Coordinates of C-alpha atoms and ligand atoms in Angstrom, one line a residue:
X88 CA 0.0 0.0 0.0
X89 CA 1.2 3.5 -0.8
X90 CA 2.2 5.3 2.6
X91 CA 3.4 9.0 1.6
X92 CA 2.1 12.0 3.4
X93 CA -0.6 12.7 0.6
X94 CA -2.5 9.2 1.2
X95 CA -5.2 9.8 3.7
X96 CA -6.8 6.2 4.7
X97 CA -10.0 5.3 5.8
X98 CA -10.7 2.2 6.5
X99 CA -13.6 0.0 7.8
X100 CA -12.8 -1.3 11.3
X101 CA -13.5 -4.8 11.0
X102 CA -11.2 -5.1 8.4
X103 CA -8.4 -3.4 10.5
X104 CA -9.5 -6.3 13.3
X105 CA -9.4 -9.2 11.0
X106 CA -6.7 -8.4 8.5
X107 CA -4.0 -6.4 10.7
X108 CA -1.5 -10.1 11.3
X109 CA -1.4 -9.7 7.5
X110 CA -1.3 -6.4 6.8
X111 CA 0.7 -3.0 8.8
X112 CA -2.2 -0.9 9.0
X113 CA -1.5 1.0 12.1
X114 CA 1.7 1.2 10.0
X115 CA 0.5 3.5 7.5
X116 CA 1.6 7.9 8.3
X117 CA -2.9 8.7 8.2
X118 CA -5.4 6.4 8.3
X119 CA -8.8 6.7 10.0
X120 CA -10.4 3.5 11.6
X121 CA -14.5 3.6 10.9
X122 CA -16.8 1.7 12.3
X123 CA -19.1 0.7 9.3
X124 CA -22.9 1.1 10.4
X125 CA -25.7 1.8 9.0
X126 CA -26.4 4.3 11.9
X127 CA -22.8 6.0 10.9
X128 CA -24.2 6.9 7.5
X129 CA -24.9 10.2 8.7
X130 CA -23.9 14.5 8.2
X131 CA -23.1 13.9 11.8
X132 CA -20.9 11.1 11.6
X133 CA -19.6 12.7 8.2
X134 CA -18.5 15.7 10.0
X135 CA -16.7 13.9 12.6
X136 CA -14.2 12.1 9.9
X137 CA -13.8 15.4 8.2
X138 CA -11.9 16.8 11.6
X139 CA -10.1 14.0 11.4
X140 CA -8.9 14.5 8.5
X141 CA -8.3 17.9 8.8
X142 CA -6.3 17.5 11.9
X143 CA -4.1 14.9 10.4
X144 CA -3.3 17.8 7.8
X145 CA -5.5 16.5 4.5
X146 CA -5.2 19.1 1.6
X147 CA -7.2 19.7 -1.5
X148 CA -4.2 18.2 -3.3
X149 CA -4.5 14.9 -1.0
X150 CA -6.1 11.8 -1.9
X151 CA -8.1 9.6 0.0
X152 CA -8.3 5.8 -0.6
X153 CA -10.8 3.6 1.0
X154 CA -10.9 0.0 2.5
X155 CA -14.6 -1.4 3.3
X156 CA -18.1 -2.5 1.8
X157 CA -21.0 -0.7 0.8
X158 CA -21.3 1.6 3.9
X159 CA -17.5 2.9 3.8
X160 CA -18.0 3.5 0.2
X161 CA -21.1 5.6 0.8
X162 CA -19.3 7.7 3.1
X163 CA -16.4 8.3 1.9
X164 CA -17.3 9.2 -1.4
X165 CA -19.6 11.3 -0.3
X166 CA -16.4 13.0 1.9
X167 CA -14.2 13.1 -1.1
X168 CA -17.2 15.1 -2.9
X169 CA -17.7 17.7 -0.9
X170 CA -14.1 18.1 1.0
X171 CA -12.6 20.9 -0.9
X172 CA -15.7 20.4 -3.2
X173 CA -14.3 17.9 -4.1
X174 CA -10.7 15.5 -3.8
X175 CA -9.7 11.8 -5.6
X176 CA -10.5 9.0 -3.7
X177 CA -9.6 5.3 -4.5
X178 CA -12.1 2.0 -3.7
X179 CA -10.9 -1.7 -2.4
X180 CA -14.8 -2.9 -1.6
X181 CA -14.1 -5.3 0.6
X182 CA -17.7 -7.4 0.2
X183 CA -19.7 -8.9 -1.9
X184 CA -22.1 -6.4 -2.1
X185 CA -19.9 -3.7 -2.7
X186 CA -17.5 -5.4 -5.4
X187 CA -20.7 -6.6 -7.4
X188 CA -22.6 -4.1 -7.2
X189 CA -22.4 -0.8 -5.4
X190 CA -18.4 -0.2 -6.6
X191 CA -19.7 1.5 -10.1
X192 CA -22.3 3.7 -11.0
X193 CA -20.6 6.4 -8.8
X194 CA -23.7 7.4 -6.0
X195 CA -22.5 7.9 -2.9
X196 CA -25.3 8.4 0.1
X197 CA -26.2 9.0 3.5
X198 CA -29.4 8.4 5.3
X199 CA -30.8 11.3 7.0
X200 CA -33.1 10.6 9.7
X201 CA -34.2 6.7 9.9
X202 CA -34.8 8.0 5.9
X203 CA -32.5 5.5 3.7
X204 CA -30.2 7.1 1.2
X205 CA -31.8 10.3 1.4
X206 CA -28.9 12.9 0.4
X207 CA -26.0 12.0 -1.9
X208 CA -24.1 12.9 -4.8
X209 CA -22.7 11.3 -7.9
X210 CA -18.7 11.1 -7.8
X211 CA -16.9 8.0 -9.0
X212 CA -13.5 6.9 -7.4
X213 CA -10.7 7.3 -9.9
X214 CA -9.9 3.3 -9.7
X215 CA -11.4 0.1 -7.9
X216 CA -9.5 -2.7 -7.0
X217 CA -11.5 -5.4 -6.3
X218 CA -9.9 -8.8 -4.3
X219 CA -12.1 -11.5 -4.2
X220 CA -10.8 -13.3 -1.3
X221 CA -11.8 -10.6 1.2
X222 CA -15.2 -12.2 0.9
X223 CA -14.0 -15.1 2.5
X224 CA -14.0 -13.6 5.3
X225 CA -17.6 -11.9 5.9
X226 CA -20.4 -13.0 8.1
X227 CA -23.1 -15.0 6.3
X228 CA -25.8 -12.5 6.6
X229 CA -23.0 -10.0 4.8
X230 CA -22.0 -12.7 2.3
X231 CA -25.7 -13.3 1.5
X232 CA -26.6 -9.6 1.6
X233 CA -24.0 -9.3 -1.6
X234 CA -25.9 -12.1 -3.4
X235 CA -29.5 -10.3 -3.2
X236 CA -27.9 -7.5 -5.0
X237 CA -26.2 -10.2 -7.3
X238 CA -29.6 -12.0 -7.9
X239 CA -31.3 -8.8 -8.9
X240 CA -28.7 -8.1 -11.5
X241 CA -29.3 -11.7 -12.7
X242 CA -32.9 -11.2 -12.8
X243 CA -32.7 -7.6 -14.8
X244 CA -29.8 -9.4 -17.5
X245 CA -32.9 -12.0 -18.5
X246 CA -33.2 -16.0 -18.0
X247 CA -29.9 -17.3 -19.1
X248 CA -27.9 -15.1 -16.6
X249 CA -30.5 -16.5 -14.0
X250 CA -30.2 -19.9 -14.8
X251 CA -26.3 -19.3 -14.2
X252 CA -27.0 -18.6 -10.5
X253 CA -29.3 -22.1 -10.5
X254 CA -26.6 -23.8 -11.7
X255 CA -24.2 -22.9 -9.4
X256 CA -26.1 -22.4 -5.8
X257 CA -24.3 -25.1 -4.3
X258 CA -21.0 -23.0 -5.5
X259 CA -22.9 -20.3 -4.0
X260 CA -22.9 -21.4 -0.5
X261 CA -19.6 -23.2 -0.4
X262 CA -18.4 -19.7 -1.8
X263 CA -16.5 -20.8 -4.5
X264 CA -14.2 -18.0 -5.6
X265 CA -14.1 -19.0 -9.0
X266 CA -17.8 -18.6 -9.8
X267 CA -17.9 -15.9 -7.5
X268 CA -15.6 -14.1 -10.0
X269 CA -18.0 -15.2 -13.0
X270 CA -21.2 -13.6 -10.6
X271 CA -19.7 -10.5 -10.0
X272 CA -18.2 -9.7 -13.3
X273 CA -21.8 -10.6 -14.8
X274 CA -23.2 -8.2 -12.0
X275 CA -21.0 -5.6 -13.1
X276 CA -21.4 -5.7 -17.0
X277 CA -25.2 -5.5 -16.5
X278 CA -24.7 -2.6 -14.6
X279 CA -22.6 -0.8 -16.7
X280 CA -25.3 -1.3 -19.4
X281 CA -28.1 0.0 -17.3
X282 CA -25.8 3.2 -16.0
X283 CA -23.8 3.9 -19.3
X284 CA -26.4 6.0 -21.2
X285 CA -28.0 7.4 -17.8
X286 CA -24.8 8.9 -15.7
X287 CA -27.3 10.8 -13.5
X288 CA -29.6 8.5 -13.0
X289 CA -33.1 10.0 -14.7
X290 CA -33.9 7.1 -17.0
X291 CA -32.9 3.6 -17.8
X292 CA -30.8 3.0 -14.8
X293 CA -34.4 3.3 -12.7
X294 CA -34.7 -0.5 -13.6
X295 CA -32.0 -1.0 -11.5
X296 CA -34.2 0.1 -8.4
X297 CA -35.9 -3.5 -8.7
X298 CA -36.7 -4.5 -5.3
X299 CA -35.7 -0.8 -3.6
X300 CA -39.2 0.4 -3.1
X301 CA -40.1 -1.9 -0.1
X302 CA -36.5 -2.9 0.5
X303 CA -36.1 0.4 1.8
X304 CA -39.1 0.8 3.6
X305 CA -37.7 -2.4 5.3
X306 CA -34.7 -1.6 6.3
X307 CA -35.9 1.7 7.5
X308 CA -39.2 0.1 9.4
X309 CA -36.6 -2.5 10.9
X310 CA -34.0 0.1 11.4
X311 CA -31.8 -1.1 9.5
X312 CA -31.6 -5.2 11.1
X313 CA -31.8 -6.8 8.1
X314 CA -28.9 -6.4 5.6
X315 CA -29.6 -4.1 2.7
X316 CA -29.3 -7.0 -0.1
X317 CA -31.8 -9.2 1.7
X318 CA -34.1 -6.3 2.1
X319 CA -33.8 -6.0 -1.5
X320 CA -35.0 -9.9 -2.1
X321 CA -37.8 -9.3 0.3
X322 CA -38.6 -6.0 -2.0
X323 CA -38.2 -8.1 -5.4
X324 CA -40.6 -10.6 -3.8
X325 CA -43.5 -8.0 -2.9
X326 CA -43.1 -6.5 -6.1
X327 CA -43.6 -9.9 -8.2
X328 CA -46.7 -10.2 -6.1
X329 CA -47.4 -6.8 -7.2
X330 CA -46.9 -8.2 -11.5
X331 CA -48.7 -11.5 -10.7
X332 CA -51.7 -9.6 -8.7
X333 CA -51.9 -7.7 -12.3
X334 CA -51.6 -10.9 -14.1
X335 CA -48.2 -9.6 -15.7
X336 CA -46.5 -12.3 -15.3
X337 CA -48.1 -16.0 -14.5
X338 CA -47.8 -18.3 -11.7
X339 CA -44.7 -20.3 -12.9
X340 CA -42.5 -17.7 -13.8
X341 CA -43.8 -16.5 -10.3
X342 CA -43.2 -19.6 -8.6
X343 CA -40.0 -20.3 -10.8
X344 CA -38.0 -16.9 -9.8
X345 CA -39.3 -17.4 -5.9
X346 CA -38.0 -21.1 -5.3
X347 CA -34.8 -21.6 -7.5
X348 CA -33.8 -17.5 -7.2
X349 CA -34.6 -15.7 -4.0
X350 CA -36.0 -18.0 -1.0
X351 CA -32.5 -20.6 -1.9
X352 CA -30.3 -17.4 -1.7
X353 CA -32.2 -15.5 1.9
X354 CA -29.8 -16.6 4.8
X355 CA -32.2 -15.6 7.8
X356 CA -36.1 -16.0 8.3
X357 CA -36.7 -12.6 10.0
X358 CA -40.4 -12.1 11.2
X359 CA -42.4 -9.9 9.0
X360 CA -45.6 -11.2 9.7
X361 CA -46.1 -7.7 12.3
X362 CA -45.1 -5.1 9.6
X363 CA -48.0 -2.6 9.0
X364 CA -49.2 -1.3 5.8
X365 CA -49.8 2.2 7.1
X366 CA -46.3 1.9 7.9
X367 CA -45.2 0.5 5.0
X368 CA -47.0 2.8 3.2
X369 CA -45.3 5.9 4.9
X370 CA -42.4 5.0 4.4
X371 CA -42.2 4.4 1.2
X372 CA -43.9 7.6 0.4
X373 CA -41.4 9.8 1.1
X374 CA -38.6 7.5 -0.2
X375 CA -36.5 10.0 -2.3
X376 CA -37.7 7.8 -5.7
X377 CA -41.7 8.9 -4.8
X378 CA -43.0 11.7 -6.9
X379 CA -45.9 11.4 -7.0
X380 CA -49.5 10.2 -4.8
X381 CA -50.0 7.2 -6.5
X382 CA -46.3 5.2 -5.6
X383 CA -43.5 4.0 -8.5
X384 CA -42.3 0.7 -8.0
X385 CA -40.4 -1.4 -10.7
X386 CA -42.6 -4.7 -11.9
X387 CA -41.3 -7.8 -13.9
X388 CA -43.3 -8.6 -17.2
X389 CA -44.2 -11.5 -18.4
X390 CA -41.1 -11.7 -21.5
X391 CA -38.9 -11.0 -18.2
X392 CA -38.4 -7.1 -18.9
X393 CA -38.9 -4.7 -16.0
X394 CA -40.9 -1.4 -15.9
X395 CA -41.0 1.3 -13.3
X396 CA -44.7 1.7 -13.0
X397 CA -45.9 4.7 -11.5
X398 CA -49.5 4.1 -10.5
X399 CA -49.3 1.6 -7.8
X400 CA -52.1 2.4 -5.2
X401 CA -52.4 2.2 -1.6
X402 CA -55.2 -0.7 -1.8
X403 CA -52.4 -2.4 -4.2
X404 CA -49.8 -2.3 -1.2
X405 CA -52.1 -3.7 0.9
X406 CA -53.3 -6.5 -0.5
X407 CA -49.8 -7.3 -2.0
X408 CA -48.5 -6.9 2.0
X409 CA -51.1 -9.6 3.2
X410 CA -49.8 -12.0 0.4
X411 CA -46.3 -11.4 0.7
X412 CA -46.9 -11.9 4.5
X413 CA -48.1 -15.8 4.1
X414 CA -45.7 -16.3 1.1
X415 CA -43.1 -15.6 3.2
X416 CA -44.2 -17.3 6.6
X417 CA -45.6 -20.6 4.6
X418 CA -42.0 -21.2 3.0
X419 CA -40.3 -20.7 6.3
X420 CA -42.5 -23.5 7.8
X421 CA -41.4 -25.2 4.1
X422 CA -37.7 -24.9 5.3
X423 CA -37.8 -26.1 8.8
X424 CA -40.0 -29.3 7.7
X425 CA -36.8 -30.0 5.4
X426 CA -34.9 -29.8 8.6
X427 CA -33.3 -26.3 8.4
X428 CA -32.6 -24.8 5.1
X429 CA -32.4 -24.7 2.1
X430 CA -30.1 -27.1 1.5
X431 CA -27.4 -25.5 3.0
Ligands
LIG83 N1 -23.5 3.7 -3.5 C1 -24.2 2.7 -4.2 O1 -24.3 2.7 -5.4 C2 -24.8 1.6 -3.3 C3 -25.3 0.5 -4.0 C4 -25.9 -0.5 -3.2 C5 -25.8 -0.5 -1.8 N2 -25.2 0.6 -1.2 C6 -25.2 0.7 0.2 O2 -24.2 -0.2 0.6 C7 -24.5 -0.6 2.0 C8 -24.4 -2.0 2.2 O3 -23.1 -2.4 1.8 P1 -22.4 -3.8 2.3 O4 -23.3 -4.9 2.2 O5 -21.1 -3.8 1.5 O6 -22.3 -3.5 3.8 P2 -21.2 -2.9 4.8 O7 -20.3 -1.9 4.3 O8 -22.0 -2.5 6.0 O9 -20.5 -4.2 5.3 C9 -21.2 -5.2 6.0 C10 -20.5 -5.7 7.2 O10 -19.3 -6.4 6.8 C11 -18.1 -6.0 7.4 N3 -17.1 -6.3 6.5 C12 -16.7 -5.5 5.4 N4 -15.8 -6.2 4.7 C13 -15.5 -7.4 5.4 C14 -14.7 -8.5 5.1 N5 -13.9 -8.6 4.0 N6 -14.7 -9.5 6.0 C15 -15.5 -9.4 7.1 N7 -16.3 -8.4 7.4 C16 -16.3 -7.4 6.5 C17 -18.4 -4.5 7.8 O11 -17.6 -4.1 8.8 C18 -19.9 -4.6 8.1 O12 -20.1 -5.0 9.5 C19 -25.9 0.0 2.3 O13 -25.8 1.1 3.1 C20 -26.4 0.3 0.9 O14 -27.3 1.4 1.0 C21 -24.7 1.7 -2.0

């Protein structure tokens, strides 16, 4: 690692705790240890790193280079926008989320209030280096958070890209690095298609928000206890009962994408048999993608496209709610019959 007096580290503190018999961190002239929370995504919290960066002398001709998932990347991008109005910064995502997903299309975000994502800006790092055996390390809820992002990019690149993550789940939870590789560099050329033409995000890259609508209503309602990528399953799942309530897309495709795509790839059954629609309908109300009464939310079609479809009513959210409610609870009662999991 580069250690000269313009190279201002941050870096996520777990991977200071884990990797540092490898690695000299506390070696290194300025580096700042963060704890990567949800609850640290914050002006508050942002403010705090910035006087540490002043103190340790950081200049507008400094760089910053940061070490972490998703979370670390959010805020420190968002630092390196505004600091100075703006400074380079470099990315090693450290998770699976982050490598496959979040590490291009340049948004950086904090949450404001229990309000997910809320403020932001658009500022890519100048390089990304991504090293797939820091994944080997993670928790299982982090590892499977990075595959709910990597199963919605499957889902948006069309059936042969999904049938490559049915092929391979037993890969998937032995966490084979070689196909690990394959997901993410799929992950990340569907991305680039959807972001390429739409830098600012005010068209096509919308499909990307598959999921988002009530995944972020979830994570917010929950504050923040399930992981962001399993949130996002949970959201793909209410919005397919949103497309087969419609009849946009029929019961096998229904069935199909729910038993060989997201139920084989959620790690924990988390109770959401006591979430509210009034809730659930605030919340996603004044998520920053809203802009209108009637709420957007992006459906599946039946030849597998996706559309963001602005006229999803309240009753809609409701009814969808109640099924999503038994889907959910009747194939955890599925799983532990089986004696566990799902096969894993
Ligand atoms: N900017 C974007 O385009 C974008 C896109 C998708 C998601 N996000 C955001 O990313 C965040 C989720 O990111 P994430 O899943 O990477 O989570 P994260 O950064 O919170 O990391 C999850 C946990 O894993 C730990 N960790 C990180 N690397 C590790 C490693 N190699 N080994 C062991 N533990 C490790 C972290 O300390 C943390 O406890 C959410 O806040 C979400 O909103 C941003």
């Amino acid at each position: 690692m580069i250690n000269d007096e313009e190279s201002f580290y941050i870096i996520d503190s777990e991977i200071i705790r884990i990797y540092s018999s490898k690695v000299n961190f506390h070696g290194l002239q300025k580096f700042i240890s963060f704890p990567a929370k949800e609850q640290n995504k914050t002006i508050n919290y942002t403010e705090k790193i910035i006087g540490k960066l002043l103190s340790l002398g950081v200049k507008r001709n400094s760089k910053m280079i940061c070490i972490g998932g998703g979370i670390t990347q959010d805020v420190c991008g968002f630092i390196a926008s505004i600091l100075f109005r703006g400074i380079p910064w470099y990315f090693y995502p450290t998770t699976l989320l982050s490598q496959a997903d979040s590490c291009i299309g340049g948004k950086t975000s904090l949450n404001v209030n229990r309000l997910k994502n809320l403020i932001g800006s658009f500022y890519p790092p100048q390089m990304i280096y991504v090293i797939p055996e820091f994944i080997l390390t993670l928790k299982s809820q982090d590892y499977f958070s990075g595959m709910g992002e990597i199963v919605k990019m499957h889902v948006i690149g069309g059936e042969d890209y999904m049938k490559r993550i049915i092929t391979n789940q037993a890969a998937i939870y032995r966490r084979d690095l070689s196909v690990l590789q394959d997901l993410i560099s799929n992950s990340l050329s569907i991305k680039t298609e959807y972001i390429e033409h739409d830098e600012f995000d005010q068209n096509k890259r919308v499909i990307l928000n598959y999921g988002h609508t009530f995944g972020h209503a979830l994570e917010s309602i929950t504050n923040y206890q399930i992981p962001h990528g399993q949130a996002i399953i949970y959201g793909m799942i209410f919005s397919n009962i949103i497309s087969f309530n419609r009849k946009s897309i029929n019961k096998s495709t229904f069935d199909l994408i729910n038993y060989k795509l997201f139920f084989p790839n959620l790690f924990a059954q988390y109770d959401l048999t006591k979430l509210s629609s009034e809730n659930l309908i605030s919340c996603i109300k004044v998520d920053k993608k809203q802009t209108d009464e009637r709420m957007t939310m992006v459906l599946l079609t039946e030849e597998n496209s996706l559309t963001a479809e602005k006229d999803i009513s309240e009753n809609e959210i409701k009814l969808a709610l109640n099924d999503f409610q038994s889907l959910v609870t009747s194939n955890y009662a599925r799983i532990n019959e089986q004696g566990g999991s799902d096969d894993w």
